[in-house]
Coordinates of C-alpha atoms in Angstrom, one line a residue:
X1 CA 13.6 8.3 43.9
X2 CA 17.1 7.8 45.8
X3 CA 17.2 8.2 49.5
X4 CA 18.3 11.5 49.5
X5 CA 15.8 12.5 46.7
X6 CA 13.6 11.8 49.5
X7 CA 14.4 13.6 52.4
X8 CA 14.5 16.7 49.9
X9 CA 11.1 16.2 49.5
X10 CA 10.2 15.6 53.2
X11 CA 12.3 18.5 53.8
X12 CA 10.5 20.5 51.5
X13 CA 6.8 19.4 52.6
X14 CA 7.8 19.7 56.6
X15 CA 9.0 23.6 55.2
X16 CA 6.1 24.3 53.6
X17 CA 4.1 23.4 56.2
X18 CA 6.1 25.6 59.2
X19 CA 5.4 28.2 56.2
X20 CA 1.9 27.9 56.0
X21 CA 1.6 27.6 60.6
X22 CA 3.6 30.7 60.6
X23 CA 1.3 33.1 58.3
X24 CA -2.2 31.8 59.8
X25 CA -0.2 31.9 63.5
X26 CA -0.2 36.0 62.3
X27 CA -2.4 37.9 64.8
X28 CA -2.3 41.0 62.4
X29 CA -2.8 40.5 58.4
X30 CA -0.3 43.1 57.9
X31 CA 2.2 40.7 59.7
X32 CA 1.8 38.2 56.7
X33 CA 4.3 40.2 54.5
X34 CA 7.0 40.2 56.6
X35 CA 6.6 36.7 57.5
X36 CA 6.5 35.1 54.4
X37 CA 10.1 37.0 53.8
X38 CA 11.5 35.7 56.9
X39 CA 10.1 32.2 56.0
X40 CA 11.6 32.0 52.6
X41 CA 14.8 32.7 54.1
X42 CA 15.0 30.7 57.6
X43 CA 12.5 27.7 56.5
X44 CA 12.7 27.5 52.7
X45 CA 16.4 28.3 52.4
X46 CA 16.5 31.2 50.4
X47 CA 19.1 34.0 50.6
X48 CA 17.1 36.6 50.5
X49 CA 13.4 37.6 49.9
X50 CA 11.5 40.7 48.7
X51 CA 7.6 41.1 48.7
X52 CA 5.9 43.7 46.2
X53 CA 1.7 44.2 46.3
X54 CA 0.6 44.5 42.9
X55 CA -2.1 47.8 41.6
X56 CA -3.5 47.8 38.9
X57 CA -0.9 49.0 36.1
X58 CA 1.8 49.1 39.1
X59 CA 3.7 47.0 41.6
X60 CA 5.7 48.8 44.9
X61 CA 8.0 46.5 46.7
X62 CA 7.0 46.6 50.2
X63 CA 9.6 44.2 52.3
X64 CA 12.5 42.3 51.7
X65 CA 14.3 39.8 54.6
X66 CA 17.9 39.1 53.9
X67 CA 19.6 36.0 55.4
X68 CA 20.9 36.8 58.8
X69 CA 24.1 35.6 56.9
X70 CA 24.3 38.6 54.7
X71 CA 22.7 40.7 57.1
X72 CA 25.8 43.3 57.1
X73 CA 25.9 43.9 53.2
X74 CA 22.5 45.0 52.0
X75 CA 21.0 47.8 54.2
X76 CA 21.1 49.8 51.1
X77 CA 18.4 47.2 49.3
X78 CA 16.6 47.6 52.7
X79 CA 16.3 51.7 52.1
X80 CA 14.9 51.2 48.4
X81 CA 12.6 48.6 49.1
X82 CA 9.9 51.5 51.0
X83 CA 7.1 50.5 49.1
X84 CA 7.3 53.2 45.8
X85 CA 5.1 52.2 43.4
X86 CA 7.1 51.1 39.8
X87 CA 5.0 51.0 36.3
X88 CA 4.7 47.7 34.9
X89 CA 5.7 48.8 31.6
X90 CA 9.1 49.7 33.2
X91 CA 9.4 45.7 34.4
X92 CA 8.2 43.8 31.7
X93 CA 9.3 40.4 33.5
X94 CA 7.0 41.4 36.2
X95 CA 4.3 42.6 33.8
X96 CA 4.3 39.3 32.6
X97 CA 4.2 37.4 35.5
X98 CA 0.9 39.7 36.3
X99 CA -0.8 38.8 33.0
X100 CA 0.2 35.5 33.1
X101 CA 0.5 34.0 36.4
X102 CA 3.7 32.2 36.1
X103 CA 7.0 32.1 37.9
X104 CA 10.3 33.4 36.2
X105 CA 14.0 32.7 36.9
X106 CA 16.7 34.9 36.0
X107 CA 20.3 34.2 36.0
X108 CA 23.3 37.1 36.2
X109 CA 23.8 37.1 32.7
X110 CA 20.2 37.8 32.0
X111 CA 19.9 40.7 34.2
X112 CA 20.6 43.4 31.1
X113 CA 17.0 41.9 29.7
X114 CA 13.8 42.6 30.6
X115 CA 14.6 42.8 34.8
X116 CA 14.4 46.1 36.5
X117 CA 17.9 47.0 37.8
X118 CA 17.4 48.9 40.2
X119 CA 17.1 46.4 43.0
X120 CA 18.3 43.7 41.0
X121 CA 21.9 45.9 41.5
X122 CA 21.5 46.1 44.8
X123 CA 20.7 42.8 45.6
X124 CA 23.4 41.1 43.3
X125 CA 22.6 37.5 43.6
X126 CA 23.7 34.7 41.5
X127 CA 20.4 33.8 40.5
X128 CA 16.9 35.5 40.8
X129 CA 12.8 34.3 40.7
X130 CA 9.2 35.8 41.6
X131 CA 6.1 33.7 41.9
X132 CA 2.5 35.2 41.4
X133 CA 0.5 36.0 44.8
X134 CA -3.0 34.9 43.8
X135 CA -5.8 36.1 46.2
X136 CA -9.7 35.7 45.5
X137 CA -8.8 35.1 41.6
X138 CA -6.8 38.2 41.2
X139 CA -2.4 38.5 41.1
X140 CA -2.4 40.7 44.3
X141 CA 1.1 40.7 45.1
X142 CA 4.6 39.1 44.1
X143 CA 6.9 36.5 45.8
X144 CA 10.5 37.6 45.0
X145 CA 13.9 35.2 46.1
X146 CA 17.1 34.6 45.8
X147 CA 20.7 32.6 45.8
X148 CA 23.4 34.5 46.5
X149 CA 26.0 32.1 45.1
X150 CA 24.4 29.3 44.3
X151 CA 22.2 28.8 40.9
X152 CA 17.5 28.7 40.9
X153 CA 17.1 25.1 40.3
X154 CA 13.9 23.7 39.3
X155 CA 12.9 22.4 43.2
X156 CA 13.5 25.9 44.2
X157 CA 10.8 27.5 41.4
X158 CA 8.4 24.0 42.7
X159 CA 9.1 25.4 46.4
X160 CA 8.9 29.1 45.7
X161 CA 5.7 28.4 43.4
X162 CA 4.1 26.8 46.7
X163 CA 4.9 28.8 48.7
X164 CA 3.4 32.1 46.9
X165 CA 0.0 29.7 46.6
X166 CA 0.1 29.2 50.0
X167 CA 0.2 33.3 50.9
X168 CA -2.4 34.0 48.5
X169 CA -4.7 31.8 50.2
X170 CA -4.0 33.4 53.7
X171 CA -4.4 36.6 52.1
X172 CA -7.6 36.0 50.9
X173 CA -8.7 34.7 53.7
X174 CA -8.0 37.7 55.9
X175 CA -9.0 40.0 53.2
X176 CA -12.5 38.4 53.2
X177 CA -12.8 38.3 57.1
X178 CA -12.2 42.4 57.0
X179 CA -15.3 42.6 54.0
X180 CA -17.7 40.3 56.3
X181 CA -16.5 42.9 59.4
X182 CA -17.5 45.7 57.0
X183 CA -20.5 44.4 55.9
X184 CA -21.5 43.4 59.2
X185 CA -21.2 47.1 60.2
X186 CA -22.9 48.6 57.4
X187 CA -25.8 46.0 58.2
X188 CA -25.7 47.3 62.1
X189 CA -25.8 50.7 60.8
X190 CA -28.8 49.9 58.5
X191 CA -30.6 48.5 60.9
X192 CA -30.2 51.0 63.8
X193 CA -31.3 53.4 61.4
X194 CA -34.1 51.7 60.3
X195 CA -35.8 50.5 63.6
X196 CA -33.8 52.0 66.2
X197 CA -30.5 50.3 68.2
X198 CA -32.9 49.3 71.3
X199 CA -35.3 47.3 68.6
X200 CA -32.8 44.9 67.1
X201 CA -33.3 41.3 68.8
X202 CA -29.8 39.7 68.7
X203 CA -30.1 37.0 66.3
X204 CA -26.6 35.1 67.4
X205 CA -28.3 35.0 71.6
X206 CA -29.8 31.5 71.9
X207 CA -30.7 32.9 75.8
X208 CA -32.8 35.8 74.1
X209 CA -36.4 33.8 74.7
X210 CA -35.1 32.3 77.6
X211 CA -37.5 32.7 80.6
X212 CA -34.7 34.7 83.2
X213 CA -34.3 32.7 86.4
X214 CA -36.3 33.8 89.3
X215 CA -32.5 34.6 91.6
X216 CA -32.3 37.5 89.2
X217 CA -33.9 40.4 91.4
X218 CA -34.5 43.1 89.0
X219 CA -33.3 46.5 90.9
X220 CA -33.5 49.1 87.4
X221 CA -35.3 49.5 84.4
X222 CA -32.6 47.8 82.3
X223 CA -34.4 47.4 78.8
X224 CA -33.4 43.3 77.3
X225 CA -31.2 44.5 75.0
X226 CA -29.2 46.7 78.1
X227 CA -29.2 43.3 79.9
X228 CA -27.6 41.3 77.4
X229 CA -24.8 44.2 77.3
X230 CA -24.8 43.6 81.2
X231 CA -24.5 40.0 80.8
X232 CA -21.7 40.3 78.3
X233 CA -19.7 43.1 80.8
X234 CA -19.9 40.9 83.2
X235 CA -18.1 38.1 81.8
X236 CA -15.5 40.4 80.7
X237 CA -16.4 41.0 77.4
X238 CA -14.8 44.4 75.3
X239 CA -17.0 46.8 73.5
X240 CA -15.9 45.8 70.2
X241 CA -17.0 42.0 71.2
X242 CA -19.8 42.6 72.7
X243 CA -20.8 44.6 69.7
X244 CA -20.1 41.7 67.2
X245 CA -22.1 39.3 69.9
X246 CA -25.2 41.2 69.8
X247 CA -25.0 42.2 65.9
X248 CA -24.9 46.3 66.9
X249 CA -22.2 48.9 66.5
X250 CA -19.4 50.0 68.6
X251 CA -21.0 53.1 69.3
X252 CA -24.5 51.9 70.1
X253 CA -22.7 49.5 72.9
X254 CA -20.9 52.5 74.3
X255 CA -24.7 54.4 74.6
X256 CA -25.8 50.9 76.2
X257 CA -22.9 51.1 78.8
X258 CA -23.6 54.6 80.1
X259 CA -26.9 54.0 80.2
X260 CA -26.4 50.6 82.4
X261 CA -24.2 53.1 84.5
X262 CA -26.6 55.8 85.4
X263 CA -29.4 53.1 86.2
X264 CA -27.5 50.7 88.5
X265 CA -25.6 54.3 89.6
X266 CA -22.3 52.7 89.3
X267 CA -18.7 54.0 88.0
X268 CA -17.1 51.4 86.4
X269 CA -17.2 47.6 84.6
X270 CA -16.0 46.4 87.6
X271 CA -18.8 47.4 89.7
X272 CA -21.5 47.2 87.2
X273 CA -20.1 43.5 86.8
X274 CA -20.5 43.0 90.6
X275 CA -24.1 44.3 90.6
X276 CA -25.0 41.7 88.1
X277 CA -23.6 38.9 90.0
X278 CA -25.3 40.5 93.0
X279 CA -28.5 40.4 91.5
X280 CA -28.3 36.9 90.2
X281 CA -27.5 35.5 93.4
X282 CA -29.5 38.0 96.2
X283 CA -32.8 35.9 96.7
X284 CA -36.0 36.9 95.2
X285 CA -38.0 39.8 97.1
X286 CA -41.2 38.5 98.6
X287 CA -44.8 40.0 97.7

């Protein structure tokens, strides 16, 4: 390998890896798609790039970046790519890259065959590839780039190729934190219905058996599971944190914080929050 053979490749590797920060550095999963366009473009040095979800028998392209280069000329691209859904059968190149999993280059002259024109026209680059998204074991989506004037070489499909591995994986991985969320619901909501939301112990609260110090002057009838709620208020938790912390519902928590509201007669978090602290450090009462 010549010297500049090399720092190709260390080009290529530190790319792929600002590629891979930027989609896990997403706070939203639905920010992923447009990342990995901008990324293809700015980090990976493609022209422009287009990003279809895959359904069953269809595929809809749902984003496309183009180089801030050619921002000007392609705002008609921009208005077709609104995430239709296309048939397969009518893109027999993507079709196969479905089926099959593998990339695809196509040059100008082999637009006429097998490609779907329609954004292929629009988009009039000199050279054309897709990769295969591949999420949990199934082709979920396509990574679609370009050149503009220059031709695909083979590094490019090796770049591309890693670079669609590397969003399916971060696909898959946010797909399967929002199944654990939902099952972690419908488990709250079996529960509750099953024993009640006050009978649940939390099974995540390593301070549930603890015995409570003796500073904490009890002043309600705050059940446990209403003091754990407290507890978590307090330290500024959210409903919707608090509910995954103690294994219940959003709506249950909201039932625990009026509740905790009426008992220590209070308005707010704020004051309910100071009550707690009060009560942990006011002295106990003496018999």
């Amino acid at each position: 390998m010549t010297v500049t053979e090399s720092d190709a490749a260390q080009s290529s590797i530190g790319g792929l890896r600002r590629f891979l920060g930027e989609l896990r550095a997403a706070d939203d999963p639905s920010a992923v798609v447009p990342i990995a366009c901008r990324e293809a473009c700015t980090t990976l040095g493609f022209a422009k790039a287009m990003f279809s979800w895959v359904d069953g028998p269809t595929w809809a392209p749902a984003y496309v970046y183009v180089d801030q280069g050619l921002d000007d000329e392609f705002d008609d691209l921009r208005t077709a790519v609104d995430g239709s859904a296309v048939p397969l059968l009518r893109a027999p190149r993507e079709a196969d890259l479905v089926r099959l999993r593998r990339p695809y280059v196509l040059r100008r002259r082999e637009y006429s065959r097998n490609a779907y024109r329609a954004l292929i026209d629009l988009s009039d680059p000199a050279a054309y590839a897709a990769a295969p998204v591949v999420a949990n074991g199934h082709t979920v989506a396509m990574l679609h780039v370009d050149r503009h004037t220059d031709p695909i070489s083979d590094d490019d499909v090796r770049l591309l190729l890693a670079a669609s591995r590397i969003a399916g994986v971060v696909i898959g991985i946010n797909e399967n934190r929002r199944r654990l969320a939902q099952q972690r619901a419908a488990m709250a909501r079996l529960f509750e219905d099953a024993l009640g939301p006050s009978a649940l112990p939390n099974p995540f609260d390593r301070n549930q058996f603890a015995v409570a110090p003796e500073s904490l002057t009890p002043v309600s009838d705050l059940s446990d599971r209403e003091e754990s709620v407290l507890r978590l208020l307090a330290d500024g938790a959210t409903n919707a944190q608090i509910a995954h912390q103690l294994f219940i519902s959003d709506a249950t928590v909201k039932s625990h914080v009026r509740r905790i509201f009426r008992k220590l007669d209070v308005d707010s978090r704020a004051q309910a929050a100071a009550r707690y602290q009060q009560r942990r450090s006011d002295p106990p009462a003496l018999g």
